[in-house]
Coordinates of C-alpha atoms and ligand atoms in Angstrom, one line a residue:
X565 CA -43.2 -79.7 -80.2
X566 CA -40.1 -77.7 -80.7
X567 CA -36.8 -79.3 -79.9
X568 CA -34.9 -76.8 -77.8
X569 CA -31.7 -75.8 -79.5
X570 CA -28.5 -75.4 -77.6
X571 CA -25.4 -73.4 -78.5
X572 CA -23.5 -76.7 -78.7
X573 CA -25.8 -78.2 -81.3
X574 CA -23.9 -80.5 -83.6
X575 CA -23.2 -79.0 -87.1
X576 CA -25.7 -80.3 -89.5
X577 CA -24.3 -82.8 -91.9
X578 CA -25.8 -84.4 -94.9
X579 CA -26.0 -87.7 -93.1
X580 CA -27.6 -86.1 -90.1
X581 CA -30.2 -84.4 -92.2
X582 CA -31.1 -87.7 -93.9
X583 CA -32.2 -89.2 -90.6
X584 CA -33.7 -86.1 -89.1
X585 CA -37.1 -86.3 -87.4
X586 CA -39.4 -84.7 -89.9
X587 CA -42.4 -84.4 -87.7
X588 CA -43.9 -80.9 -87.5
X589 CA -41.6 -78.4 -85.9
X590 CA -38.8 -81.0 -85.6
X591 CA -37.0 -79.9 -88.7
X592 CA -33.8 -79.2 -86.8
X593 CA -32.0 -77.6 -89.6
X594 CA -34.5 -74.8 -89.8
X595 CA -33.9 -74.1 -86.2
X596 CA -30.1 -74.1 -86.3
X597 CA -28.7 -71.1 -84.4
X598 CA -26.6 -69.8 -87.3
X599 CA -26.7 -66.9 -89.7
X600 CA -27.7 -69.3 -92.5
X601 CA -30.8 -70.5 -90.6
X602 CA -33.4 -71.4 -93.3
X603 CA -36.1 -69.2 -91.9
X604 CA -33.9 -66.2 -91.6
X605 CA -32.6 -66.7 -95.1
X606 CA -36.2 -67.1 -96.3
X607 CA -37.3 -63.8 -94.7
X608 CA -34.4 -62.0 -96.3
X609 CA -34.8 -63.7 -99.7
X610 CA -37.3 -61.2 -101.1
X611 CA -39.3 -64.1 -102.5
X612 CA -42.9 -63.6 -101.2
X613 CA -43.7 -67.3 -100.9
X614 CA -40.5 -67.9 -99.0
X615 CA -41.2 -65.0 -96.7
X616 CA -44.8 -66.2 -96.2
X617 CA -43.6 -69.6 -95.3
X618 CA -40.9 -68.4 -92.8
X619 CA -43.3 -66.0 -91.0
X620 CA -46.0 -68.6 -90.9
X621 CA -43.5 -71.0 -89.3
X622 CA -42.3 -68.4 -86.8
X623 CA -45.8 -67.4 -85.8
X624 CA -46.3 -70.9 -84.6
X625 CA -42.9 -71.2 -83.0
X626 CA -43.2 -67.9 -81.2
X627 CA -46.0 -69.3 -79.0
X628 CA -43.6 -71.9 -77.6
X629 CA -42.0 -70.9 -74.3
X630 CA -38.7 -72.6 -75.5
X631 CA -38.4 -70.2 -78.5
X632 CA -35.5 -67.8 -78.0
X633 CA -35.0 -65.1 -80.6
X634 CA -31.3 -64.7 -79.7
X635 CA -30.7 -68.3 -80.8
X636 CA -31.1 -67.2 -84.4
X637 CA -28.7 -64.3 -84.9
X638 CA -30.1 -61.7 -87.2
X639 CA -33.7 -62.8 -86.8
X640 CA -34.6 -59.7 -84.7
X641 CA -33.3 -57.3 -87.3
X642 CA -35.1 -59.2 -90.1
X643 CA -38.4 -59.1 -88.2
X644 CA -38.4 -55.3 -88.1
X645 CA -38.0 -55.0 -91.9
X646 CA -41.7 -55.5 -92.9
X647 CA -43.2 -53.3 -90.0
X648 CA -40.9 -50.5 -91.1
X649 CA -42.0 -50.9 -94.7
X650 CA -45.6 -50.8 -93.4
X651 CA -45.1 -47.5 -91.6
X652 CA -43.4 -45.9 -94.6
X653 CA -46.2 -46.8 -97.0
X654 CA -48.9 -45.9 -94.4
X655 CA -47.4 -42.4 -94.0
X656 CA -47.2 -42.1 -97.8
X657 CA -49.6 -39.4 -99.0
X658 CA -50.6 -41.5 -102.0
X659 CA -52.0 -44.2 -99.8
X660 CA -54.3 -41.9 -97.8
X661 CA -57.3 -43.3 -99.6
X662 CA -56.4 -46.9 -98.9
X663 CA -59.3 -47.3 -96.5
X664 CA -61.6 -46.6 -99.5
X665 CA -60.0 -48.9 -102.1
X666 CA -58.8 -52.4 -101.9
X667 CA -55.0 -52.6 -102.1
X668 CA -53.3 -54.6 -104.9
X669 CA -52.8 -58.2 -103.8
X670 CA -49.0 -58.0 -103.4
X671 CA -49.3 -54.9 -101.1
X672 CA -52.0 -56.6 -99.1
X673 CA -49.6 -59.6 -98.8
X674 CA -46.7 -57.4 -97.6
X675 CA -49.0 -55.8 -95.0
X676 CA -49.7 -59.2 -93.8
X677 CA -46.0 -59.8 -93.5
X678 CA -45.7 -56.7 -91.3
X679 CA -48.5 -57.8 -89.1
X680 CA -47.1 -61.3 -88.8
X681 CA -43.7 -59.9 -87.9
X682 CA -45.1 -57.8 -85.1
X683 CA -47.2 -60.7 -83.9
X684 CA -44.1 -62.9 -83.7
X685 CA -42.3 -60.1 -81.7
X686 CA -45.3 -59.7 -79.5
X687 CA -45.8 -63.4 -78.7
X688 CA -42.1 -64.0 -78.3
X689 CA -41.9 -61.1 -75.8
X690 CA -44.1 -63.1 -73.4
X691 CA -40.8 -64.9 -72.6
X692 CA -38.7 -62.8 -70.3
X693 CA -35.5 -63.4 -72.1
X694 CA -37.0 -62.4 -75.5
X695 CA -38.7 -59.4 -73.8
X696 CA -35.3 -58.2 -72.7
X697 CA -33.8 -58.6 -76.1
X698 CA -36.7 -56.9 -77.9
X699 CA -36.8 -53.9 -75.5
X700 CA -33.0 -53.4 -75.8
X701 CA -33.0 -53.6 -79.6
X702 CA -32.3 -50.2 -81.2
X703 CA -35.2 -50.4 -83.7
X704 CA -38.0 -51.2 -81.2
X705 CA -38.5 -47.8 -79.6
X706 CA -38.4 -45.8 -82.9
X707 CA -40.8 -48.2 -84.6
X708 CA -43.3 -48.1 -81.7
X709 CA -43.2 -44.3 -81.2
X710 CA -43.4 -43.7 -85.0
X711 CA -46.4 -46.0 -85.3
X712 CA -48.2 -44.3 -82.4
X713 CA -47.5 -41.0 -84.0
X714 CA -48.4 -42.0 -87.6
X715 CA -51.2 -44.5 -87.5
X716 CA -54.9 -43.9 -86.8
X717 CA -57.0 -46.9 -86.1
X718 CA -59.1 -46.4 -89.2
X719 CA -58.7 -49.8 -90.8
X720 CA -58.5 -53.2 -89.1
X721 CA -54.9 -53.7 -90.3
X722 CA -53.9 -50.4 -88.7
X723 CA -55.7 -51.2 -85.5
X724 CA -54.0 -54.6 -85.3
X725 CA -50.6 -52.9 -86.0
X726 CA -51.2 -50.3 -83.3
X727 CA -52.2 -52.8 -80.8
X728 CA -49.0 -54.8 -81.3
X729 CA -47.0 -51.6 -81.0
X730 CA -48.8 -50.6 -77.8
X731 CA -47.9 -54.0 -76.4
X732 CA -44.3 -53.6 -77.4
X733 CA -44.4 -50.1 -75.9
X734 CA -45.0 -51.8 -72.5
X735 CA -41.6 -53.3 -72.9
X736 CA -39.7 -50.1 -73.6
X737 CA -41.4 -47.6 -71.3
X738 CA -40.4 -48.9 -67.8
X739 CA -38.0 -46.5 -66.3
X740 CA -38.1 -44.2 -69.4
X741 CA -38.2 -40.5 -68.3
X742 CA -40.0 -38.4 -70.9
X743 CA -38.6 -34.9 -70.8
X744 CA -41.3 -32.3 -70.0
X745 CA -41.0 -30.5 -73.4
X746 CA -40.9 -33.6 -75.6
X747 CA -43.1 -33.2 -78.6
X748 CA -44.3 -35.2 -81.6
X749 CA -43.2 -38.8 -81.8
X750 CA -40.9 -38.5 -78.8
X751 CA -43.8 -38.0 -76.5
X752 CA -46.3 -40.9 -76.7
X753 CA -48.4 -39.6 -73.8
X754 CA -50.9 -37.4 -75.7
X755 CA -51.6 -40.1 -78.2
X756 CA -52.1 -42.7 -75.5
X757 CA -54.4 -40.4 -73.5
X758 CA -56.4 -39.8 -76.7
X759 CA -56.7 -43.6 -77.5
X760 CA -57.7 -44.5 -73.9
X761 CA -60.5 -41.9 -73.9
X762 CA -61.7 -42.1 -77.5
X763 CA -61.0 -45.5 -79.0
X764 CA -63.8 -47.9 -79.5
X765 CA -61.4 -50.8 -79.5
X766 CA -61.4 -52.5 -76.1
X767 CA -57.9 -54.0 -76.5
X768 CA -56.4 -50.6 -77.5
X769 CA -58.1 -49.0 -74.5
X770 CA -56.6 -51.6 -72.1
X771 CA -53.2 -51.4 -73.8
X772 CA -53.2 -47.6 -73.6
X773 CA -54.2 -47.4 -70.0
X774 CA -51.6 -50.0 -69.1
X775 CA -48.9 -48.1 -71.0
X776 CA -49.9 -44.9 -69.2
X777 CA -49.8 -46.8 -65.9
X778 CA -46.3 -47.9 -66.6
X779 CA -45.2 -44.5 -67.8
X780 CA -46.6 -42.6 -64.7
X781 CA -45.2 -45.2 -62.3
X782 CA -41.9 -43.5 -63.0
X783 CA -42.2 -40.5 -60.6
X784 CA -40.3 -38.1 -62.9
X785 CA -43.0 -38.5 -65.5
X786 CA -45.7 -37.1 -63.1
X787 CA -45.1 -33.6 -64.7
X788 CA -47.2 -34.9 -67.6
X789 CA -50.2 -35.6 -65.4
X790 CA -53.1 -33.3 -65.4
X791 CA -56.1 -33.3 -63.1
X792 CA -58.5 -33.4 -66.0
X793 CA -56.6 -36.2 -67.8
X794 CA -58.7 -38.0 -70.4
X795 CA -57.4 -41.3 -69.2
X796 CA -58.8 -40.5 -65.7
X797 CA -62.2 -39.9 -67.2
X798 CA -62.0 -43.1 -69.2
X799 CA -61.0 -45.1 -66.2
X800 CA -64.0 -43.8 -64.3
X801 CA -66.2 -44.4 -67.3
X802 CA -65.3 -48.1 -67.6
X803 CA -65.2 -48.8 -63.8
X804 CA -68.8 -50.0 -63.6
X805 CA -68.0 -52.9 -66.1
X806 CA -67.2 -55.2 -63.3
X807 CA -67.5 -58.4 -65.4
X808 CA -64.7 -57.3 -67.7
X809 CA -61.8 -58.1 -65.4
X810 CA -58.9 -57.1 -67.7
X811 CA -60.5 -53.7 -68.5
X812 CA -61.2 -53.1 -64.8
X813 CA -57.7 -54.1 -63.9
X814 CA -56.3 -51.6 -66.4
X815 CA -58.7 -48.9 -65.1
X816 CA -57.9 -49.3 -61.3
X817 CA -54.1 -49.6 -62.1
X818 CA -54.2 -46.3 -63.9
X819 CA -56.4 -44.7 -61.2
X820 CA -53.9 -45.8 -58.6
X821 CA -50.9 -44.4 -60.5
X822 CA -52.8 -41.2 -61.1
X823 CA -53.8 -40.8 -57.4
X824 CA -50.4 -41.8 -56.1
X825 CA -49.2 -38.3 -57.0
X826 CA -50.3 -36.2 -54.1
X827 CA -51.3 -33.1 -56.1
X828 CA -53.5 -35.3 -58.3
X829 CA -55.1 -36.9 -55.3
X830 CA -55.8 -33.5 -53.8
X831 CA -57.2 -32.3 -57.1
X832 CA -59.4 -35.3 -57.4
X833 CA -61.2 -34.3 -54.1
X834 CA -62.7 -31.5 -56.1
X835 CA -63.7 -33.8 -59.0
X836 CA -67.4 -33.7 -59.7
X837 CA -67.6 -37.5 -59.7
X838 CA -65.7 -38.1 -56.5
X839 CA -68.5 -39.8 -54.7
X840 CA -69.5 -42.0 -57.6
X841 CA -65.9 -42.9 -58.1
X842 CA -65.6 -44.0 -54.5
X843 CA -68.7 -46.0 -54.7
X844 CA -67.5 -47.7 -57.9
X845 CA -64.2 -48.6 -56.3
X846 CA -65.8 -50.0 -53.1
X847 CA -68.3 -51.9 -55.3
X848 CA -65.4 -53.4 -57.2
X849 CA -63.9 -54.6 -53.9
X850 CA -67.3 -56.0 -52.8
X851 CA -67.8 -57.8 -56.1
X852 CA -64.5 -59.7 -55.6
X853 CA -65.4 -60.8 -52.1
X854 CA -66.0 -64.5 -51.5
X855 CA -68.0 -64.9 -48.3
X856 CA -69.2 -67.7 -46.2
X857 CA -72.3 -67.3 -44.1
X858 CA -71.9 -68.7 -40.6
X859 CA -74.1 -68.4 -37.5
X860 CA -72.7 -68.0 -34.1
X861 CA -74.7 -69.0 -31.0
X862 CA -75.1 -66.2 -28.4
X863 CA -76.7 -66.0 -25.0
X864 CA -77.6 -68.9 -22.9
X865 CA -78.4 -72.1 -24.7
X866 CA -82.1 -72.7 -25.0
X867 CA -83.2 -75.9 -23.2
X868 CA -85.9 -77.7 -25.0
X869 CA -87.5 -81.1 -24.4
X870 CA -89.7 -83.0 -26.8
X871 CA -93.4 -82.5 -26.4
X872 CA -94.8 -85.9 -25.4
X873 CA -98.2 -86.7 -24.1
X874 CA -96.9 -88.0 -20.8
X875 CA -99.6 -87.7 -18.3
X876 CA -98.8 -86.0 -15.1
X877 CA -98.6 -88.6 -12.3
X878 CA -101.2 -87.7 -9.6
X879 CA -100.9 -88.5 -5.9
X880 CA -103.0 -91.5 -5.1
X881 CA -106.3 -90.9 -3.3
X882 CA -108.1 -93.7 -1.5
X883 CA -110.9 -95.3 -3.5
X884 CA -114.2 -96.3 -1.9
X885 CA -113.0 -100.0 -2.0
X886 CA -109.8 -99.1 -0.1
X887 CA -111.7 -97.1 2.5
X888 CA -114.0 -100.0 3.0
X889 CA -111.1 -102.3 3.5
X890 CA -109.5 -100.0 6.0
X891 CA -112.7 -99.7 8.0
X892 CA -112.6 -103.4 8.7
X893 CA -109.2 -103.3 10.3
X894 CA -108.1 -102.3 13.8
X895 CA -105.1 -100.1 14.7
X896 CA -102.2 -100.5 14.3
X897 CA -102.9 -102.9 11.4
X898 CA -105.1 -100.3 9.9
X899 CA -102.3 -97.7 10.0
X900 CA -99.9 -100.2 8.3
X901 CA -102.4 -101.0 5.5
X902 CA -103.1 -97.2 5.1
X903 CA -99.3 -96.6 4.6
X904 CA -99.1 -99.3 2.0
X905 CA -102.0 -97.9 0.1
X906 CA -100.8 -94.2 0.3
X907 CA -97.0 -94.4 0.2
X908 CA -94.2 -96.1 -1.6
X909 CA -90.5 -96.6 -1.0
X910 CA -88.3 -94.0 -2.8
X911 CA -84.6 -93.6 -2.1
X912 CA -84.5 -89.8 -2.6
X913 CA -88.1 -89.2 -1.4
X914 CA -88.6 -86.8 1.5
X915 CA -91.7 -85.4 3.3
X916 CA -92.1 -83.6 6.5
X917 CA -93.3 -85.5 9.5
X918 CA -96.1 -82.9 9.9
X919 CA -97.3 -83.6 6.4
X920 CA -97.2 -87.3 7.0
X921 CA -99.2 -87.1 10.2
X922 CA -101.7 -84.6 8.8
X923 CA -102.5 -87.1 6.0
X924 CA -103.3 -89.8 8.6
X925 CA -105.2 -87.6 10.9
X926 CA -107.3 -86.0 8.2
X927 CA -108.3 -89.4 6.9
X928 CA -109.1 -91.2 10.1
X929 CA -110.4 -88.4 12.4
X930 CA -113.2 -88.2 9.7
X931 CA -113.9 -91.9 9.4
X932 CA -113.5 -93.0 13.0
X933 CA -113.4 -90.0 15.3
X934 CA -111.5 -90.6 18.5
X935 CA -110.0 -93.8 17.3
X936 CA -106.6 -92.7 15.9
X937 CA -103.0 -93.3 16.8
X938 CA -100.8 -90.5 18.3
X939 CA -98.5 -88.7 15.9
X940 CA -95.3 -90.2 17.4
X941 CA -96.6 -93.8 16.8
X942 CA -97.6 -93.1 13.2
X943 CA -94.1 -91.8 12.4
X944 CA -92.5 -94.7 14.3
X945 CA -94.5 -97.2 12.2
X946 CA -93.0 -95.8 8.9
X947 CA -89.8 -97.8 9.5
X948 CA -91.8 -101.0 10.1
X949 CA -93.5 -100.8 6.7
X950 CA -90.6 -99.2 4.7
X951 CA -87.4 -100.6 6.2
X952 CA -85.3 -98.0 4.2
X953 CA -87.3 -95.1 5.4
X954 CA -86.1 -93.0 8.3
X955 CA -87.6 -90.3 10.5
X956 CA -84.9 -87.7 11.1
X957 CA -84.1 -84.2 12.0
X958 CA -82.3 -82.0 9.4
X959 CA -80.5 -78.9 10.4
X960 CA -80.7 -76.1 7.9
X961 CA -78.8 -73.2 9.3
X962 CA -80.5 -72.5 12.7
X963 CA -83.8 -74.1 11.8
X964 CA -84.6 -77.7 12.3
X965 CA -86.8 -79.7 10.0
X966 CA -88.4 -83.0 11.1
X967 CA -88.7 -85.2 8.0
X968 CA -89.3 -88.7 6.9
X969 CA -86.7 -89.8 4.3
X970 CA -87.0 -92.7 1.8
X971 CA -90.8 -92.5 1.2
X972 CA -93.0 -90.7 -1.2
X973 CA -96.7 -90.5 -2.0
X974 CA -97.9 -93.3 -4.2
X975 CA -98.9 -91.9 -7.6
X976 CA -101.6 -93.0 -10.0
X977 CA -101.1 -93.1 -13.7
X978 CA -103.8 -90.8 -15.1
X979 CA -103.4 -91.8 -18.7
X980 CA -106.4 -94.1 -18.3
X981 CA -108.2 -91.4 -16.2
X982 CA -109.9 -90.0 -19.2
X983 CA -111.9 -93.1 -19.6
X984 CA -112.8 -93.6 -16.0
X985 CA -116.3 -93.2 -14.7
X986 CA -116.9 -90.3 -12.3
X987 CA -120.5 -91.1 -11.5
X988 CA -121.7 -90.9 -7.9
X989 CA -119.9 -87.7 -6.7
X990 CA -117.1 -89.9 -5.5
X991 CA -115.2 -92.3 -7.8
X992 CA -117.1 -95.1 -9.2
X993 CA -115.2 -98.4 -8.5
X994 CA -115.5 -99.6 -12.0
X995 CA -112.0 -99.8 -13.7
X996 CA -111.3 -97.4 -16.6
X997 CA -113.1 -98.3 -19.7
X998 CA -111.3 -99.4 -22.9
X999 CA -112.9 -96.8 -25.1
X1000 CA -115.2 -93.8 -25.1
X1001 CA -118.0 -95.9 -26.4
X1002 CA -117.7 -98.4 -23.5
X1003 CA -117.6 -95.5 -21.0
X1004 CA -120.8 -94.1 -22.6
X1005 CA -122.5 -97.5 -22.2
X1006 CA -121.3 -97.7 -18.6
X1007 CA -122.6 -94.2 -17.6
X1008 CA -126.0 -94.9 -19.3
X1009 CA -126.3 -97.9 -17.0
X1010 CA -126.0 -95.5 -14.0
X1011 CA -128.7 -93.3 -15.5
X1012 CA -131.0 -96.2 -16.3
X1013 CA -130.6 -97.5 -12.7
X1014 CA -132.1 -94.3 -11.4
X1015 CA -135.7 -94.9 -10.1
X1016 CA -136.9 -91.3 -9.7
X1017 CA -138.6 -89.5 -12.7
X1018 CA -136.2 -86.6 -12.4
X1019 CA -132.6 -86.6 -11.0
X1020 CA -129.7 -84.3 -10.8
X1021 CA -126.4 -85.2 -12.6
X1022 CA -124.1 -87.2 -10.4
X1023 CA -121.0 -86.9 -12.6
X1024 CA -118.1 -85.5 -10.5
X1025 CA -118.9 -82.0 -9.3
X1026 CA -121.4 -81.3 -12.1
X1027 CA -123.8 -78.5 -11.0
X1028 CA -126.6 -79.7 -13.3
X1029 CA -129.9 -79.7 -11.4
X1030 CA -132.7 -82.3 -11.7
X1031 CA -133.5 -83.4 -15.3
X1032 CA -135.8 -86.0 -16.8
X1033 CA -134.1 -89.3 -17.5
X1034 CA -134.2 -88.7 -21.2
X1035 CA -132.6 -85.2 -20.8
X1036 CA -130.1 -86.7 -18.3
X1037 CA -129.0 -89.3 -20.8
X1038 CA -128.2 -86.6 -23.3
X1039 CA -126.6 -84.5 -20.7
X1040 CA -124.2 -87.2 -19.4
X1041 CA -122.8 -87.7 -22.8
X1042 CA -121.3 -84.2 -22.6
X1043 CA -119.0 -85.4 -19.8
X1044 CA -117.4 -88.1 -22.0
X1045 CA -114.0 -87.4 -23.4
X1046 CA -113.5 -87.0 -27.1
X1047 CA -112.6 -90.1 -28.9
X1048 CA -109.6 -88.4 -30.5
X1049 CA -106.9 -86.6 -28.4
X1050 CA -107.2 -82.8 -28.7
X1051 CA -105.2 -81.6 -31.7
X1052 CA -102.3 -79.2 -31.0
X1053 CA -102.6 -75.6 -31.9
X1054 CA -101.1 -75.1 -35.4
X1055 CA -98.5 -72.6 -34.0
X1056 CA -97.5 -74.9 -31.2
X1057 CA -94.1 -76.5 -31.9
X1058 CA -93.2 -80.0 -31.0
X1059 CA -90.7 -79.0 -28.3
X1060 CA -91.1 -77.3 -25.0
X1061 CA -88.7 -74.6 -23.9
X1062 CA -87.6 -75.0 -20.3
X1063 CA -86.1 -72.2 -18.0
X1064 CA -83.2 -74.4 -17.2
X1065 CA -81.8 -77.9 -18.0
X1066 CA -82.9 -79.6 -14.7
X1067 CA -86.3 -77.9 -14.5
X1068 CA -88.9 -80.6 -13.8
X1069 CA -91.0 -81.6 -16.7
X1070 CA -93.9 -82.4 -16.9
X1071 CA -95.4 -80.4 -14.1
X1072 CA -99.1 -80.4 -13.0
X1073 CA -99.7 -76.9 -14.1
X1074 CA -97.5 -76.0 -17.0
X1075 CA -98.8 -72.4 -17.2
X1076 CA -97.0 -71.6 -14.0
X1077 CA -93.6 -72.5 -15.5
X1078 CA -91.3 -69.5 -15.6
X1079 CA -90.3 -68.0 -19.0
X1080 CA -87.1 -69.4 -20.5
X1081 CA -84.3 -66.8 -20.7
X1082 CA -84.8 -64.3 -23.4
X1083 CA -82.4 -63.4 -26.3
X1084 CA -81.5 -64.6 -29.8
X1085 CA -79.9 -68.0 -29.8
X1086 CA -77.8 -67.3 -32.9
X1087 CA -76.6 -64.4 -35.1
X1088 CA -75.5 -64.7 -38.7
X1089 CA -71.8 -63.9 -39.3
X1090 CA -70.1 -63.4 -42.6
X1091 CA -66.6 -64.7 -43.0
X1092 CA -64.1 -64.1 -45.9
X1093 CA -62.8 -67.2 -47.5
X1094 CA -60.0 -66.0 -49.7
X1095 CA -57.8 -63.0 -50.1
X1096 CA -59.1 -60.6 -52.7
X1097 CA -57.4 -60.5 -56.2
X1098 CA -54.8 -57.8 -56.8
X1099 CA -57.1 -55.6 -58.7
X1100 CA -59.5 -55.4 -55.7
X1101 CA -56.5 -54.5 -53.5
X1102 CA -55.5 -51.8 -56.0
X1103 CA -59.1 -50.4 -55.6
X1104 CA -58.7 -50.5 -51.9
X1105 CA -55.4 -48.6 -52.2
X1106 CA -57.1 -45.9 -54.3
X1107 CA -59.8 -45.5 -51.7
X1108 CA -57.2 -45.4 -49.0
X1109 CA -55.1 -42.8 -50.8
X1110 CA -58.2 -40.6 -51.2
X1111 CA -59.1 -41.1 -47.5
X1112 CA -55.6 -40.1 -46.4
X1113 CA -55.7 -37.1 -48.7
X1114 CA -59.1 -36.0 -47.4
X1115 CA -58.1 -36.4 -43.8
X1116 CA -54.6 -35.1 -44.0
X1117 CA -54.4 -31.8 -42.3
X1118 CA -51.5 -29.4 -42.5
X1119 CA -52.6 -28.0 -39.2
X1120 CA -51.5 -31.2 -37.4
X1121 CA -47.9 -30.7 -38.5
X1122 CA -45.8 -28.7 -36.1
X1123 CA -45.5 -25.1 -37.2
X1124 CA -42.4 -23.1 -37.0
X1125 CA -42.4 -20.9 -33.9
X1126 CA -40.1 -20.0 -31.0
X1127 CA -40.0 -23.6 -29.8
X1128 CA -40.1 -25.6 -33.1
X1129 CA -38.1 -25.7 -36.3
X1130 CA -41.3 -26.5 -38.2
X1131 CA -42.1 -29.7 -40.2
X1132 CA -40.1 -30.6 -43.2
X1133 CA -42.1 -30.4 -46.4
X1134 CA -44.7 -28.1 -45.0
X1135 CA -44.1 -24.7 -46.7
X1136 CA -44.9 -22.0 -44.3
X1137 CA -46.9 -19.0 -45.5
X1138 CA -44.7 -16.2 -46.5
X1139 CA -45.7 -12.7 -45.4
X1140 CA -45.9 -11.1 -48.9
X1141 CA -48.5 -13.4 -50.5
X1142 CA -50.8 -13.9 -47.6
X1143 CA -53.8 -12.7 -49.7
X1144 CA -53.3 -15.3 -52.4
X1145 CA -52.6 -18.1 -49.9
X1146 CA -55.8 -17.4 -48.0
X1147 CA -57.9 -18.2 -51.1
X1148 CA -55.7 -21.2 -51.8
X1149 CA -56.2 -22.5 -48.3
X1150 CA -59.9 -21.9 -48.5
X1151 CA -60.2 -23.8 -51.7
X1152 CA -58.1 -26.6 -50.3
X1153 CA -60.2 -26.8 -47.1
X1154 CA -63.3 -27.0 -49.2
X1155 CA -61.8 -29.9 -51.1
X1156 CA -60.9 -31.7 -47.9
X1157 CA -64.5 -31.1 -46.6
X1158 CA -65.8 -32.4 -49.9
X1159 CA -63.7 -35.5 -49.6
X1160 CA -64.8 -36.2 -46.0
X1161 CA -68.5 -35.8 -47.0
X1162 CA -68.0 -38.2 -49.9
X1163 CA -66.6 -40.8 -47.4
X1164 CA -69.6 -40.3 -45.2
X1165 CA -71.8 -41.2 -48.2
X1166 CA -70.0 -44.4 -49.0
X1167 CA -69.6 -45.4 -45.3
X1168 CA -72.5 -47.9 -45.5
X1169 CA -71.0 -49.6 -48.6
X1170 CA -67.5 -49.5 -47.1
X1171 CA -68.6 -51.1 -43.9
X1172 CA -69.6 -54.2 -45.9
X1173 CA -66.0 -54.7 -47.0
X1174 CA -64.4 -57.7 -45.4
X1175 CA -60.8 -58.6 -46.0
X1176 CA -58.9 -61.6 -44.6
X1177 CA -55.8 -59.7 -43.8
X1178 CA -56.0 -57.9 -40.5
X1179 CA -53.9 -54.9 -41.5
X1180 CA -56.1 -54.2 -44.6
X1181 CA -59.3 -54.8 -42.5
X1182 CA -57.9 -52.3 -40.1
X1183 CA -57.7 -49.7 -42.9
X1184 CA -61.3 -50.4 -43.7
X1185 CA -62.4 -50.2 -40.1
X1186 CA -60.5 -46.9 -39.6
X1187 CA -62.1 -45.4 -42.7
X1188 CA -65.6 -46.4 -41.6
X1189 CA -65.1 -45.1 -38.1
X1190 CA -63.5 -41.8 -39.2
X1191 CA -66.5 -41.2 -41.5
X1192 CA -69.1 -41.5 -38.8
Ligands
LIG186 ZN1 -119.6 -96.0 -12.9
LIG187 ZN1 -123.5 -83.4 -15.4

């Protein structure tokens, strides 16, 4: 590491030198900020090995951000010596054939000194203070301009030399106004345009485009711009190389500087590659986008419930055994027992009194006609059996409902129903069997007990007419349930969608359930995570400039008439050259139309651009909407 030197560094004494830290780059006495600095003396010595040593040392020091050229007085002058020698010998007519023949070793060595000197200047210029010193130095600009004028990148050494000079040019051109008639070495623009368009060296292309970008950023230099600038063509040519970020950066910067001049932007609307250029610029913005996919729920939330094989509870019907029990009883005990069998206490249960009474009447008017209790008595007995139950009148609006509260129909668990015997038209009293096999054995017992030769099937409501006992045995097996539960249809999910959250489930007949509300439950949304890099923003600026140019209309500006003074900047047509202006106007209108059409073509691409900042996103939205 380099020890930073300060102006107040102690004068080096012999004693001090003896104890100096001799680690690499710590040799303080080489770094002393005086005219007799060892490195400076070595460069000036004329001894090649000494010069080589000093430049080698400086090359390493120049990369350090604590290296200040001004701390070694005279160093800057010394560093220009070898580059100047290089230019003189390169311009010498006797060395024209140097790309063909190998140079003598000492010439080769001196060329190396020149390149090293420039490399030191270039690396040191990364530090702002050094950059200021180098750009202010009286030798910098002449050297750089002369090298651009003289050198052609035919050899590697010349290319390297040119590249350093172009980078040093970046330091001297800001704010430099190049007079319109400058020629030769005083006008670097033609040479830079030529290199940006025709060089095969990527670094030289980037450097040239960047230099042009700086030069044309000074508005007074816009007189040198042409609509068919080779640099414009080069920028468009390299724009698809999205992976090469430094190159793309230089291209979009140049494009932006070029298009920032309104006449150039207007002229670009007539450019044959306008649409492709727009597409490339938008593509560049898109390629820098960092998106996150999100999904947003829309519409009513879909209510689902897991699909479970929960059997629907079925209202209890009296079995043969229960009916037999009831027949042995007298009223009102029979009514009490019937209620116990048919109903159960349920806090939120409710049934109408008519319903309740109809159940009783239907059952007993059939079994023991004429021997039934009156309706009022039956309703009254409910409270005796179910203390919490209550017969009451509910007023709903103007209508009255007579209900019994606190009771509900007793329900049967039908999960075992599959394995229950249904022989004998009414339910067989045997309890549900444990398995399908046991049920088969049980049913066959019924068949075997038949005494007739032929008999109809007695299973449930089976319409099978008389069969021989053998055939009947085979037939009854068709009534038995499968040993495995029926598999679900492959497309059936494991949830059920319900119309609403409190819709009852399960219900006896699921096919009558209303459809759940329609509509997608979520839509994908793209969200930008970070702001785009500056090069993408420059691309956006280029697109925006072209959009504004294509949509700018002189017609919208107030014209001068009896009531208006006219719009400043809008030159009104003069009477004498109406003819010429008409064709100019027509051509201009065609260009605007062309620009608008180009925007219509890239609208789809443009609508995919997402930018975090609202203002910039507003630009994009405006451009998309205007191009509909
Ligand atoms: Zn049975
Ligand atoms: Zn049958």
